[in-house]
Amino acid sequence: MPGQHRRGPYVVADPYEGVSPDGTIRTGARRDRVPDIFEPVLHDAMELLDDSGASLYVYGSVATGDARPGSSDVDLLSIDLPGAARTGEQLSATYADRCRGVEVADTAAADYLGETDAAYGNRVFLRHYCVHLAGPDPSVALPSFPADARAARGFNGDLDRHHERWRRELATGAASSHDLAVRAARKTLLATAGLVSVHDHTWTTDRARASRRWGEIEPHLAVPLGLLQSWSDGWRTPARGELEEVLGPDGVVATVVACFAGIIGLWAEQP
């Protein structure tokens, strides 16, 4: 799920996100909701595609109309775009006056094909969270997807793999405590949002809502989930001991992994 490791605290929940009457996922991502102040960013991004044949989408708070000029990121998703990261850097420098940065997620057409959980999650994200800007649009052939455990698994069924990687990074010092805490907190809370969605027969990717609600459902997790929420905004860097406890075999991340595995299921090695 692109965008789940955003850099800073200015993440605005989508007020339209939920479940449609037919049981499919509903979001507020629409082209006519993009604030005018960000239109030049999108225009220049489309110009940079040139004749590459790539596809470009906008997602996140800009796509839902909830972005805050000067403090929000402009989140773009590309399919088969050479030099996606370089495009983001160029646009970030040009538009530093109106956004915190432009991030261009780099994906390939193959990422959306097949029956793996990852490919299914990518299709769900493309269909419901991304607004087409330029190039071929494979999302038009996609159906509306049910707000169910399969979608939740597609988004975050790899939490166990991330958990193992975070533990290795902590042990080797491969990442700063701040960066590791933010990534671990955000991904774990997104998985928690999947648990809330399935338990409450709803659909949400709102980390703050997930922390509060799952803390009500599992009161013993209220405090550690609140700790993750305090890290997810990037304002506070935890002590190493706190990270070791959270990422340990009996920590809150391992507990959420176990809950997710039992209720929703983790990614299979093969489809």
Phi, psi and omega in degrees: 000104181301149175086359184281353177241047183299159193283330192220192192276353190270066179253118184255129179292145179278113182291345181267351185293137179168213183240130177285164180305332180272007177088005180265166183291138176238135174224173180261014181287113180211147183297324183281000176263353179295122179299142183304327184297337181264355182301319178299326178296314181293321180300312181293325177297317179294323178297325181290343176295328180053230181251034184290340184079006181282165175250148181223137180225158170245143177218183179080202187294333176293320181289334180263356179085011185255008183291149179253112181306133178091337184235345179266155171277156165259112185260120179242149175238130179244151173237119179060043177257113176296137176068038182300316181297319179296323176299317178298318179297318180296315180291325178299317180293321182290323188245034178296343181280345185232355175209159181287336178172162175245119180249129181246105177291133186256108177234167178240156180305325181295338181293345184253004185252149174100182187251015176289159176299321181298313180296321179297314178299321178298320179293319177300314181297315181298317184291320191253341186245351186247139178251123184292137178244315186200160178082182177303147183237088179294345182292337183293337180270357183270143176281171168288136186260142178297144175277085189217186183296327181295319177294317178299320178293320179300324181284317192222019178289359176262015183302322180297323179292319176296318180302315179298319180294319179298321179295322177293318180296322178294317183293324185265350183072025184287346180221153177291155179300322181296309182297317182295319180296317180296313181297315181295317182296315184291315180295318181294320179289329174295320176295323176297324176298324175296320177297317178298317181301313182289316182297317185265004181054049179226196173212125179208148169238017182281112185295319181295316177298318181297317180299314181294312187291316181291333174293332174285320181289320179237082188305330180292347179261357185301314182291309180296326176292322175298324177296315178300320179297324178292332177279329190294336179278353175081005184281329187238134176263122182285158172289157182301323180298322177296316179296318180299320180292314182296321183268359182289172184297339178247014183279178184295326180295314178298325179293317178294321176303314181295318177298315181297317180298320183283326186264320187246319182102145178265167178299137173278155178294325179229152179296000000 
